[in-house]
Amino acid sequence: MPELPEVETVARDLRPHLVGATIAGARCSWARTLRTHAPDAFAAALAGRAIEGVGRRAKLVVVELSGGVALTIHLKMTGGLFVVPADAAQDPYVRLVLELADGRELRFRDIRKFGRVGLYPRDAATGELVTEPGGAAVFAGHGPEPLEEAFTLQAFRGRLRSRTGRLKPLLLDQAFIAGVGNIYADEALWAARLHPLRSAATLRRPDERRLHEAIRSILAEAVERRGSSIDDYTAPDGDGQMQERLNVYQRTGEPCPRCGRPIRRVVIGARATHFCSWCQRLSAADRTAARRILATMTGGTPRPTDRTKRAAATRRAAARAAMTGPAAAGMATAPGTAAPAGIAR
Ligand SMILES: [Zn+2]
């Protein structure tokens, strides 16, 4: 599932293509894609609104519209966003289309249908997106943005103080920090030399410092490299490169880049977790408490599927071809330009 760097890349790619455009209407072929409205009401609520901004909060794309409302788009497992001319061929996996007044369309393609789109008002007083006027904040359950300046070491320490669980599930908890998922949790813990099953309550001050630094530096690098194109993730202007820089994620059995011993894999809360059992040590007490989880550990040999998942671009290529035809490399075509904008970058 796309995490902070991937969703940030999607938002940045979409921004120049969408800001300034006006929405003329909407077509929805899978009603459950819409979190807040029935398809007809959704189309009526959007018609005539201008797109004023495209940003991100946590793992959601946020599209700011005129009239004090915004769309939230959660890509989930297989969601992708593409800006194409209205006459471009449309494949059956497109669940939602925003028709733009200039003859283009923003299409939400989602093979597995887990993606969700909501339309919410912005509270005039607080500036927060709310479920309804005077209602609860849409992002109330989300923790701080790890790349924002306010996410200081001191703030991180303050949030850790009340926590007693294990580090891997804690980093995945969106209420603790927003935007971190399986890929960057594993990478941050490896960089900080902290075992994913270590209990947060046992962290010493240097451990906290290394983890804070690792989370921020890895996410920042991943944003710079346009995210990790693993499984179905691709962005409007093309794949990311961060998958080549990952040290442990989906590298089970390959040598640890730091010590050369094989990367291990355990399943923690149904999530595959990758780490080096030499560089990321666990205390005897934590080891005893986690012995059932550690019994799932593998890593003597590489998992062939890991490499395939990391490298295979078949489904992403299919997504692009479905949108633009096999000859086109770029997805987003700006009005009045002959070549797809993705090529001209
Ligand atoms: Zn190692």
mmCIF file of C-alpha atoms and ligand atoms in Angstrom:
data_model
loop_
_atom_site.group_PDB
_atom_site.id
_atom_site.type_symbol
_atom_site.label_atom_id
_atom_site.label_comp_id
_atom_site.label_asym_id
_atom_site.label_seq_id
_atom_site.Cartn_x
_atom_site.Cartn_y
_atom_site.Cartn_z
ATOM 1 C CA MET A 1 0.000 0.000 0.000
ATOM 2 C CA PRO A 2 1.350 3.451 -0.814
ATOM 3 C CA GLU A 3 2.832 5.167 2.234
ATOM 4 C CA LEU A 4 3.735 8.803 2.882
ATOM 5 C CA PRO A 5 6.417 9.125 0.145
ATOM 6 C CA GLU A 6 4.293 7.439 -2.520
ATOM 7 C CA VAL A 7 1.162 9.476 -1.758
ATOM 8 C CA GLU A 8 3.225 12.668 -1.580
ATOM 9 C CA THR A 9 4.597 11.865 -5.050
ATOM 10 C CA VAL A 10 1.105 11.293 -6.449
ATOM 11 C CA ALA A 11 -0.030 14.642 -5.030
ATOM 12 C CA ARG A 12 3.002 16.491 -6.424
ATOM 13 C CA ASP A 13 2.561 14.887 -9.849
ATOM 14 C CA LEU A 14 -1.127 15.781 -10.001
ATOM 15 C CA ARG A 15 -0.761 19.364 -8.789
ATOM 16 C CA PRO A 16 0.468 21.067 -11.989
ATOM 17 C CA HIS A 17 -2.118 19.203 -14.048
ATOM 18 C CA LEU A 18 -5.107 19.902 -11.846
ATOM 19 C CA VAL A 19 -4.757 23.246 -10.088
ATOM 20 C CA GLY A 20 -6.836 25.813 -11.936
ATOM 21 C CA ALA A 21 -9.067 23.244 -13.628
ATOM 22 C CA THR A 22 -12.826 23.229 -13.082
ATOM 23 C CA ILE A 23 -14.824 20.073 -12.410
ATOM 24 C CA ALA A 24 -17.796 19.727 -14.763
ATOM 25 C CA GLY A 25 -19.182 16.442 -13.432
ATOM 26 C CA ALA A 26 -18.399 12.974 -12.125
ATOM 27 C CA ARG A 27 -19.115 9.377 -13.098
ATOM 28 C CA CYS A 28 -18.865 6.577 -10.578
ATOM 29 C CA SER A 29 -19.160 2.914 -11.562
ATOM 30 C CA TRP A 30 -18.529 1.406 -8.108
ATOM 31 C CA ALA A 31 -20.605 3.258 -5.518
ATOM 32 C CA ARG A 32 -18.599 1.976 -2.517
ATOM 33 C CA THR A 33 -15.603 3.947 -3.779
ATOM 34 C CA LEU A 34 -17.451 6.999 -2.447
ATOM 35 C CA ARG A 35 -17.173 7.255 1.315
ATOM 36 C CA THR A 36 -19.514 10.172 1.845
ATOM 37 C CA HIS A 37 -22.027 10.445 -1.013
ATOM 38 C CA ALA A 38 -24.182 8.473 -3.408
ATOM 39 C CA PRO A 39 -22.865 8.837 -6.977
ATOM 40 C CA ASP A 40 -25.542 11.317 -8.140
ATOM 41 C CA ALA A 41 -25.218 13.515 -5.068
ATOM 42 C CA PHE A 42 -21.418 13.388 -5.400
ATOM 43 C CA ALA A 43 -21.540 14.565 -9.034
ATOM 44 C CA ALA A 44 -23.976 17.356 -8.139
ATOM 45 C CA ALA A 45 -21.835 18.489 -5.194
ATOM 46 C CA LEU A 46 -18.714 18.721 -7.371
ATOM 47 C CA ALA A 47 -20.052 20.306 -10.551
ATOM 48 C CA GLY A 48 -18.720 23.815 -11.102
ATOM 49 C CA ARG A 49 -16.063 23.705 -8.395
ATOM 50 C CA ALA A 50 -12.513 24.809 -9.194
ATOM 51 C CA ILE A 51 -9.486 22.786 -8.085
ATOM 52 C CA GLU A 52 -7.424 25.093 -5.882
ATOM 53 C CA GLY A 53 -4.750 22.758 -4.555
ATOM 54 C CA VAL A 54 -3.515 19.185 -4.312
ATOM 55 C CA GLY A 55 -1.784 18.016 -1.143
ATOM 56 C CA ARG A 56 -1.453 15.112 1.235
ATOM 57 C CA ARG A 57 -2.334 14.277 4.823
ATOM 58 C CA ALA A 58 -1.159 10.916 6.221
ATOM 59 C CA LYS A 59 -1.638 8.390 3.383
ATOM 60 C CA LEU A 60 -4.433 10.332 1.664
ATOM 61 C CA VAL A 61 -4.342 12.707 -1.294
ATOM 62 C CA VAL A 62 -6.308 15.872 -0.458
ATOM 63 C CA VAL A 63 -7.739 17.892 -3.353
ATOM 64 C CA GLU A 64 -8.787 21.402 -2.289
ATOM 65 C CA LEU A 65 -11.873 22.721 -4.072
ATOM 66 C CA SER A 66 -13.534 26.115 -4.265
ATOM 67 C CA GLY A 67 -16.322 26.759 -1.799
ATOM 68 C CA GLY A 68 -14.429 25.460 1.225
ATOM 69 C CA VAL A 69 -14.589 21.718 0.556
ATOM 70 C CA ALA A 70 -11.981 19.078 -0.229
ATOM 71 C CA LEU A 71 -11.768 15.585 -1.653
ATOM 72 C CA THR A 72 -9.803 12.934 0.216
ATOM 73 C CA ILE A 73 -8.513 10.018 -1.850
ATOM 74 C CA HIS A 74 -7.210 6.909 -0.118
ATOM 75 C CA LEU A 75 -5.439 4.770 -2.733
ATOM 76 C CA LYS A 76 -5.219 1.673 -0.503
ATOM 77 C CA MET A 77 -3.873 -1.469 -2.225
ATOM 78 C CA THR A 78 -4.250 -0.834 -5.948
ATOM 79 C CA GLY A 79 -5.618 2.687 -6.467
ATOM 80 C CA GLY A 80 -4.040 4.918 -9.111
ATOM 81 C CA LEU A 81 -4.837 8.442 -10.340
ATOM 82 C CA PHE A 82 -4.400 9.529 -13.937
ATOM 83 C CA VAL A 83 -5.184 12.703 -15.867
ATOM 84 C CA VAL A 84 -6.090 11.892 -19.462
ATOM 85 C CA PRO A 85 -8.028 13.401 -22.384
ATOM 86 C CA ALA A 86 -11.713 12.567 -22.104
ATOM 87 C CA ASP A 87 -11.586 10.514 -25.299
ATOM 88 C CA ALA A 88 -8.818 8.206 -24.004
ATOM 89 C CA ALA A 89 -9.924 4.577 -23.795
ATOM 90 C CA GLN A 90 -11.295 3.626 -20.387
ATOM 91 C CA ASP A 91 -10.728 0.147 -18.933
ATOM 92 C CA PRO A 92 -13.167 -1.600 -16.563
ATOM 93 C CA TYR A 93 -11.029 -0.940 -13.467
ATOM 94 C CA VAL A 94 -11.746 2.795 -13.519
ATOM 95 C CA ARG A 95 -14.149 3.269 -10.590
ATOM 96 C CA LEU A 96 -14.504 7.037 -10.574
ATOM 97 C CA VAL A 97 -14.015 9.803 -13.129
ATOM 98 C CA LEU A 98 -13.956 13.535 -12.461
ATOM 99 C CA GLU A 99 -14.820 15.293 -15.721
ATOM 100 C CA LEU A 100 -12.898 18.528 -16.156
ATOM 101 C CA ALA A 101 -14.364 21.451 -18.069
ATOM 102 C CA ASP A 102 -11.297 21.650 -20.354
ATOM 103 C CA GLY A 103 -11.905 18.233 -21.920
ATOM 104 C CA ARG A 104 -9.669 16.161 -19.639
ATOM 105 C CA GLU A 105 -10.572 13.675 -16.920
ATOM 106 C CA LEU A 106 -9.083 12.648 -13.587
ATOM 107 C CA ARG A 107 -9.564 8.892 -13.396
ATOM 108 C CA PHE A 108 -9.346 6.740 -10.303
ATOM 109 C CA ARG A 109 -8.374 3.226 -11.324
ATOM 110 C CA ASP A 110 -8.571 0.591 -8.612
ATOM 111 C CA ILE A 111 -8.430 -3.125 -9.446
ATOM 112 C CA ARG A 112 -9.201 -4.428 -5.956
ATOM 113 C CA LYS A 113 -11.782 -1.748 -5.026
ATOM 114 C CA PHE A 114 -10.378 -0.967 -1.564
ATOM 115 C CA GLY A 115 -9.727 2.698 -2.421
ATOM 116 C CA ARG A 116 -12.051 5.335 -1.003
ATOM 117 C CA VAL A 117 -12.907 8.919 -1.941
ATOM 118 C CA GLY A 118 -14.641 11.370 0.387
ATOM 119 C CA LEU A 119 -15.933 14.923 0.004
ATOM 120 C CA TYR A 120 -15.819 17.029 3.159
ATOM 121 C CA PRO A 121 -16.333 20.653 4.199
ATOM 122 C CA ARG A 122 -13.505 22.628 5.772
ATOM 123 C CA ASP A 123 -14.381 24.189 9.119
ATOM 124 C CA ALA A 124 -14.155 27.952 8.684
ATOM 125 C CA ALA A 125 -12.889 28.520 12.225
ATOM 126 C CA THR A 126 -10.287 25.750 12.611
ATOM 127 C CA GLY A 127 -9.415 25.108 8.953
ATOM 128 C CA GLU A 128 -9.790 21.360 9.601
ATOM 129 C CA LEU A 129 -11.677 19.048 7.278
ATOM 130 C CA VAL A 130 -14.793 17.923 9.127
ATOM 131 C CA THR A 131 -17.312 15.161 8.547
ATOM 132 C CA GLU A 132 -20.107 17.767 8.464
ATOM 133 C CA PRO A 133 -20.407 21.444 9.449
ATOM 134 C CA GLY A 134 -19.646 21.538 13.171
ATOM 135 C CA GLY A 135 -18.717 17.834 13.113
ATOM 136 C CA ALA A 136 -15.631 15.843 13.983
ATOM 137 C CA ALA A 137 -12.307 16.414 12.215
ATOM 138 C CA VAL A 138 -11.753 13.885 9.424
ATOM 139 C CA PHE A 139 -8.103 13.394 10.450
ATOM 140 C CA ALA A 140 -8.725 13.470 14.201
ATOM 141 C CA GLY A 141 -7.420 9.930 14.568
ATOM 142 C CA HIS A 142 -4.100 10.672 12.850
ATOM 143 C CA GLY A 143 -0.841 11.511 14.560
ATOM 144 C CA PRO A 144 1.668 14.160 13.471
ATOM 145 C CA GLU A 145 3.288 14.397 10.041
ATOM 146 C CA PRO A 146 6.838 13.083 10.523
ATOM 147 C CA LEU A 147 8.401 15.412 7.938
ATOM 148 C CA GLU A 148 6.937 18.586 9.401
ATOM 149 C CA GLU A 149 9.151 20.849 11.493
ATOM 150 C CA ALA A 150 6.900 20.408 14.507
ATOM 151 C CA PHE A 151 7.860 16.732 14.636
ATOM 152 C CA THR A 152 10.964 17.347 16.723
ATOM 153 C CA LEU A 153 12.924 14.818 18.768
ATOM 154 C CA GLN A 154 11.320 16.303 21.863
ATOM 155 C CA ALA A 155 7.820 15.859 20.402
ATOM 156 C CA PHE A 156 8.670 12.282 19.397
ATOM 157 C CA ARG A 157 9.914 11.514 22.908
ATOM 158 C CA GLY A 158 6.727 12.948 24.339
ATOM 159 C CA ARG A 159 4.624 10.636 22.181
ATOM 160 C CA LEU A 160 6.759 7.598 23.054
ATOM 161 C CA ARG A 161 6.422 8.174 26.767
ATOM 162 C CA SER A 162 2.941 6.744 27.091
ATOM 163 C CA ARG A 163 3.622 3.768 24.817
ATOM 164 C CA THR A 164 4.448 0.253 25.956
ATOM 165 C CA GLY A 165 3.859 -1.876 22.828
ATOM 166 C CA ARG A 166 6.396 -3.282 20.387
ATOM 167 C CA LEU A 167 8.128 -0.945 17.955
ATOM 168 C CA LYS A 168 6.891 -2.372 14.646
ATOM 169 C CA PRO A 169 3.146 -2.180 15.402
ATOM 170 C CA LEU A 170 3.721 1.198 17.051
ATOM 171 C CA LEU A 171 5.259 2.705 13.911
ATOM 172 C CA LEU A 172 2.365 1.342 11.841
ATOM 173 C CA ASP A 173 -0.178 2.932 14.192
ATOM 174 C CA GLN A 174 -1.462 5.983 12.292
ATOM 175 C CA ALA A 175 -2.522 7.580 15.572
ATOM 176 C CA PHE A 176 1.118 7.521 16.714
ATOM 177 C CA ILE A 177 2.707 8.902 13.509
ATOM 178 C CA ALA A 178 0.895 9.514 10.232
ATOM 179 C CA GLY A 179 2.021 8.043 6.936
ATOM 180 C CA VAL A 180 4.451 5.289 7.964
ATOM 181 C CA GLY A 181 3.591 1.799 6.675
ATOM 182 C CA ASN A 182 5.271 -1.574 6.371
ATOM 183 C CA ILE A 183 8.115 -0.546 4.052
ATOM 184 C CA TYR A 184 9.404 2.484 5.933
ATOM 185 C CA ALA A 185 8.794 1.017 9.395
ATOM 186 C CA ASP A 186 11.129 -1.882 8.564
ATOM 187 C CA GLU A 187 13.693 0.440 6.990
ATOM 188 C CA ALA A 188 13.662 2.935 9.870
ATOM 189 C CA LEU A 189 14.073 0.198 12.499
ATOM 190 C CA TRP A 190 17.009 -1.325 10.592
ATOM 191 C CA ALA A 191 18.671 2.086 10.203
ATOM 192 C CA ALA A 192 18.189 2.775 13.914
ATOM 193 C CA ARG A 193 19.436 -0.737 14.837
ATOM 194 C CA LEU A 194 16.285 -1.452 16.797
ATOM 195 C CA HIS A 195 14.563 -4.836 16.761
ATOM 196 C CA PRO A 196 10.952 -4.651 15.495
ATOM 197 C CA LEU A 197 9.768 -6.648 18.526
ATOM 198 C CA ARG A 198 11.497 -4.428 21.055
ATOM 199 C CA SER A 199 9.087 -2.841 23.508
ATOM 200 C CA ALA A 200 8.895 0.940 23.252
ATOM 201 C CA ALA A 201 9.105 1.284 27.025
ATOM 202 C CA THR A 202 12.714 -0.015 27.008
ATOM 203 C CA LEU A 203 14.091 2.621 24.610
ATOM 204 C CA ARG A 204 16.935 4.710 25.980
ATOM 205 C CA ARG A 205 17.506 8.285 24.917
ATOM 206 C CA PRO A 206 20.104 7.438 22.215
ATOM 207 C CA ASP A 207 17.700 4.820 20.807
ATOM 208 C CA GLU A 208 14.938 7.432 20.584
ATOM 209 C CA ARG A 209 17.271 9.841 18.856
ATOM 210 C CA ARG A 210 18.365 7.271 16.262
ATOM 211 C CA LEU A 211 14.784 6.193 15.559
ATOM 212 C CA HIS A 212 13.544 9.772 15.159
ATOM 213 C CA GLU A 213 16.419 10.572 12.814
ATOM 214 C CA ALA A 214 15.914 7.339 10.822
ATOM 215 C CA ILE A 215 12.173 7.895 10.315
ATOM 216 C CA ARG A 216 12.708 11.419 9.029
ATOM 217 C CA SER A 217 15.733 10.789 6.835
ATOM 218 C CA ILE A 218 14.307 7.663 5.190
ATOM 219 C CA LEU A 219 10.952 9.270 4.458
ATOM 220 C CA ALA A 220 12.666 12.390 3.088
ATOM 221 C CA GLU A 221 14.909 10.330 0.812
ATOM 222 C CA ALA A 222 11.933 8.271 -0.362
ATOM 223 C CA VAL A 223 9.987 11.431 -1.254
ATOM 224 C CA GLU A 224 13.001 12.665 -3.212
ATOM 225 C CA ARG A 225 13.144 9.342 -5.093
ATOM 226 C CA ARG A 226 9.388 9.374 -5.844
ATOM 227 C CA GLY A 227 8.608 6.481 -3.500
ATOM 228 C CA SER A 228 9.029 2.730 -3.841
ATOM 229 C CA SER A 229 7.374 1.119 -6.856
ATOM 230 C CA ILE A 230 6.481 -2.186 -5.252
ATOM 231 C CA ASP A 231 3.397 -4.229 -6.148
ATOM 232 C CA ASP A 232 0.905 -1.864 -7.804
ATOM 233 C CA TYR A 233 2.231 1.544 -6.875
ATOM 234 C CA THR A 234 2.905 3.956 -9.684
ATOM 235 C CA ALA A 235 2.451 7.739 -9.867
ATOM 236 C CA PRO A 236 0.897 9.897 -12.604
ATOM 237 C CA ASP A 237 4.332 10.817 -13.970
ATOM 238 C CA GLY A 238 5.874 7.358 -13.564
ATOM 239 C CA ASP A 239 7.426 4.880 -11.135
ATOM 240 C CA GLY A 240 9.625 5.690 -8.159
ATOM 241 C CA GLN A 241 13.203 4.562 -7.542
ATOM 242 C CA MET A 242 13.300 4.079 -3.761
ATOM 243 C CA GLN A 243 12.773 0.302 -4.058
ATOM 244 C CA GLU A 244 16.407 0.082 -5.221
ATOM 245 C CA ARG A 245 17.580 1.771 -2.007
ATOM 246 C CA LEU A 246 15.726 -0.388 0.509
ATOM 247 C CA ASN A 247 18.058 -2.286 2.825
ATOM 248 C CA VAL A 248 15.791 -4.934 4.366
ATOM 249 C CA TYR A 249 12.212 -4.665 3.067
ATOM 250 C CA GLN A 250 11.404 -7.771 0.979
ATOM 251 C CA ARG A 251 15.071 -8.772 1.019
ATOM 252 C CA THR A 252 14.665 -11.929 3.108
ATOM 253 C CA GLY A 253 17.775 -14.128 2.935
ATOM 254 C CA GLU A 254 19.896 -11.502 1.182
ATOM 255 C CA PRO A 255 22.964 -10.241 3.060
ATOM 256 C CA CYS A 256 22.446 -7.372 5.493
ATOM 257 C CA PRO A 257 24.198 -4.348 3.926
ATOM 258 C CA ARG A 258 25.807 -3.603 7.314
ATOM 259 C CA CYS A 259 27.009 -6.984 8.612
ATOM 260 C CA GLY A 260 26.522 -9.434 5.732
ATOM 261 C CA ARG A 261 24.326 -11.853 7.684
ATOM 262 C CA PRO A 262 21.022 -12.880 6.071
ATOM 263 C CA ILE A 263 18.001 -10.629 6.451
ATOM 264 C CA ARG A 264 15.289 -12.333 8.514
ATOM 265 C CA ARG A 265 11.534 -12.230 8.156
ATOM 266 C CA VAL A 266 8.907 -12.660 10.860
ATOM 267 C CA VAL A 267 5.174 -12.061 10.813
ATOM 268 C CA ILE A 268 4.046 -9.465 13.349
ATOM 269 C CA GLY A 269 0.328 -8.744 13.483
ATOM 270 C CA ALA A 270 -0.172 -10.348 10.046
ATOM 271 C CA ARG A 271 2.465 -8.042 8.522
ATOM 272 C CA ALA A 272 5.709 -9.430 7.099
ATOM 273 C CA THR A 273 8.595 -7.775 8.924
ATOM 274 C CA HIS A 274 12.186 -7.705 7.684
ATOM 275 C CA PHE A 275 15.238 -7.123 9.873
ATOM 276 C CA CYS A 276 18.775 -8.222 10.723
ATOM 277 C CA SER A 277 18.867 -10.326 13.868
ATOM 278 C CA TRP A 278 22.545 -9.444 14.353
ATOM 279 C CA CYS A 279 22.343 -5.645 13.958
ATOM 280 C CA GLN A 280 18.935 -5.373 15.625
ATOM 281 C CA ARG A 281 19.340 -7.226 18.928
ATOM 282 C CA LEU A 282 16.568 -8.146 21.313
ATOM 283 C CA SER A 283 16.923 -8.348 25.079
ATOM 284 C CA ALA A 284 16.367 -11.707 26.781
ATOM 285 C CA ALA A 285 13.142 -10.406 28.318
ATOM 286 C CA ASP A 286 11.731 -9.176 24.994
ATOM 287 C CA ARG A 287 12.859 -12.405 23.330
ATOM 288 C CA THR A 288 10.999 -14.534 25.853
ATOM 289 C CA ALA A 289 7.863 -12.408 25.542
ATOM 290 C CA ALA A 290 7.963 -12.640 21.736
ATOM 291 C CA ARG A 291 8.932 -16.289 21.367
ATOM 292 C CA ARG A 292 5.732 -17.261 19.536
ATOM 293 C CA ILE A 293 6.319 -14.556 16.928
ATOM 294 C CA LEU A 294 10.020 -15.398 16.639
ATOM 295 C CA ALA A 295 9.054 -19.005 15.889
ATOM 296 C CA THR A 296 7.737 -17.741 12.516
ATOM 297 C CA MET A 297 11.201 -16.453 11.589
ATOM 298 C CA THR A 298 12.608 -17.377 8.198
ATOM 299 C CA GLY A 299 15.588 -16.082 6.294
ATOM 300 C CA GLY A 300 18.073 -18.880 5.571
ATOM 301 C CA THR A 301 17.493 -18.457 1.860
ATOM 302 C CA PRO A 302 16.146 -15.623 -0.331
ATOM 303 C CA ARG A 303 12.407 -15.665 -0.997
ATOM 304 C CA PRO A 304 11.962 -15.668 -4.767
ATOM 305 C CA THR A 305 8.655 -13.823 -4.420
ATOM 306 C CA ASP A 306 10.346 -10.893 -2.644
ATOM 307 C CA ARG A 307 12.498 -10.098 -5.638
ATOM 308 C CA THR A 308 9.581 -10.528 -8.006
ATOM 309 C CA LYS A 309 7.372 -8.195 -6.004
ATOM 310 C CA ARG A 310 10.056 -5.559 -5.794
ATOM 311 C CA ALA A 311 11.005 -5.631 -9.441
ATOM 312 C CA ALA A 312 7.938 -6.704 -11.404
ATOM 313 C CA ALA A 313 6.294 -3.830 -13.186
ATOM 314 C CA THR A 314 3.808 -5.877 -15.176
ATOM 315 C CA ARG A 315 0.649 -4.631 -13.525
ATOM 316 C CA ARG A 316 1.892 -1.061 -13.485
ATOM 317 C CA ALA A 317 2.673 -1.273 -17.181
ATOM 318 C CA ALA A 318 -0.835 -2.615 -17.728
ATOM 319 C CA ALA A 319 -2.291 0.327 -15.819
ATOM 320 C CA ARG A 320 -0.411 2.770 -18.025
ATOM 321 C CA ALA A 321 -1.298 0.979 -21.226
ATOM 322 C CA ALA A 322 -4.949 0.847 -20.223
ATOM 323 C CA MET A 323 -4.966 4.611 -19.825
ATOM 324 C CA THR A 324 -2.867 5.856 -22.694
ATOM 325 C CA GLY A 325 -2.407 3.033 -25.179
ATOM 326 C CA PRO A 326 0.817 1.002 -25.330
ATOM 327 C CA ALA A 327 2.767 3.622 -27.287
ATOM 328 C CA ALA A 328 2.437 6.437 -24.751
ATOM 329 C CA ALA A 329 4.900 6.743 -21.888
ATOM 330 C CA GLY A 330 3.311 9.610 -19.978
ATOM 331 C CA MET A 331 -0.085 9.636 -18.339
ATOM 332 C CA ALA A 332 -0.937 13.227 -17.859
ATOM 333 C CA THR A 333 -1.578 15.394 -20.871
ATOM 334 C CA ALA A 334 -1.879 19.101 -20.369
ATOM 335 C CA PRO A 335 -4.290 20.949 -22.668
ATOM 336 C CA GLY A 336 -2.634 22.505 -25.677
ATOM 337 C CA THR A 337 0.494 20.374 -25.571
ATOM 338 C CA ALA A 338 1.224 17.788 -28.210
ATOM 339 C CA ALA A 339 3.246 15.374 -26.079
ATOM 340 C CA PRO A 340 2.125 13.763 -22.822
ATOM 341 C CA ALA A 341 3.510 15.875 -19.994
ATOM 342 C CA GLY A 342 5.187 12.860 -18.420
ATOM 343 C CA ILE A 343 7.662 12.678 -21.307
ATOM 344 C CA ALA A 344 8.694 16.298 -21.160
ATOM 345 C CA ARG A 345 9.772 16.316 -17.513
HETATM 346 ZN ZN ZN B 1 23.142 -6.788 9.967
#
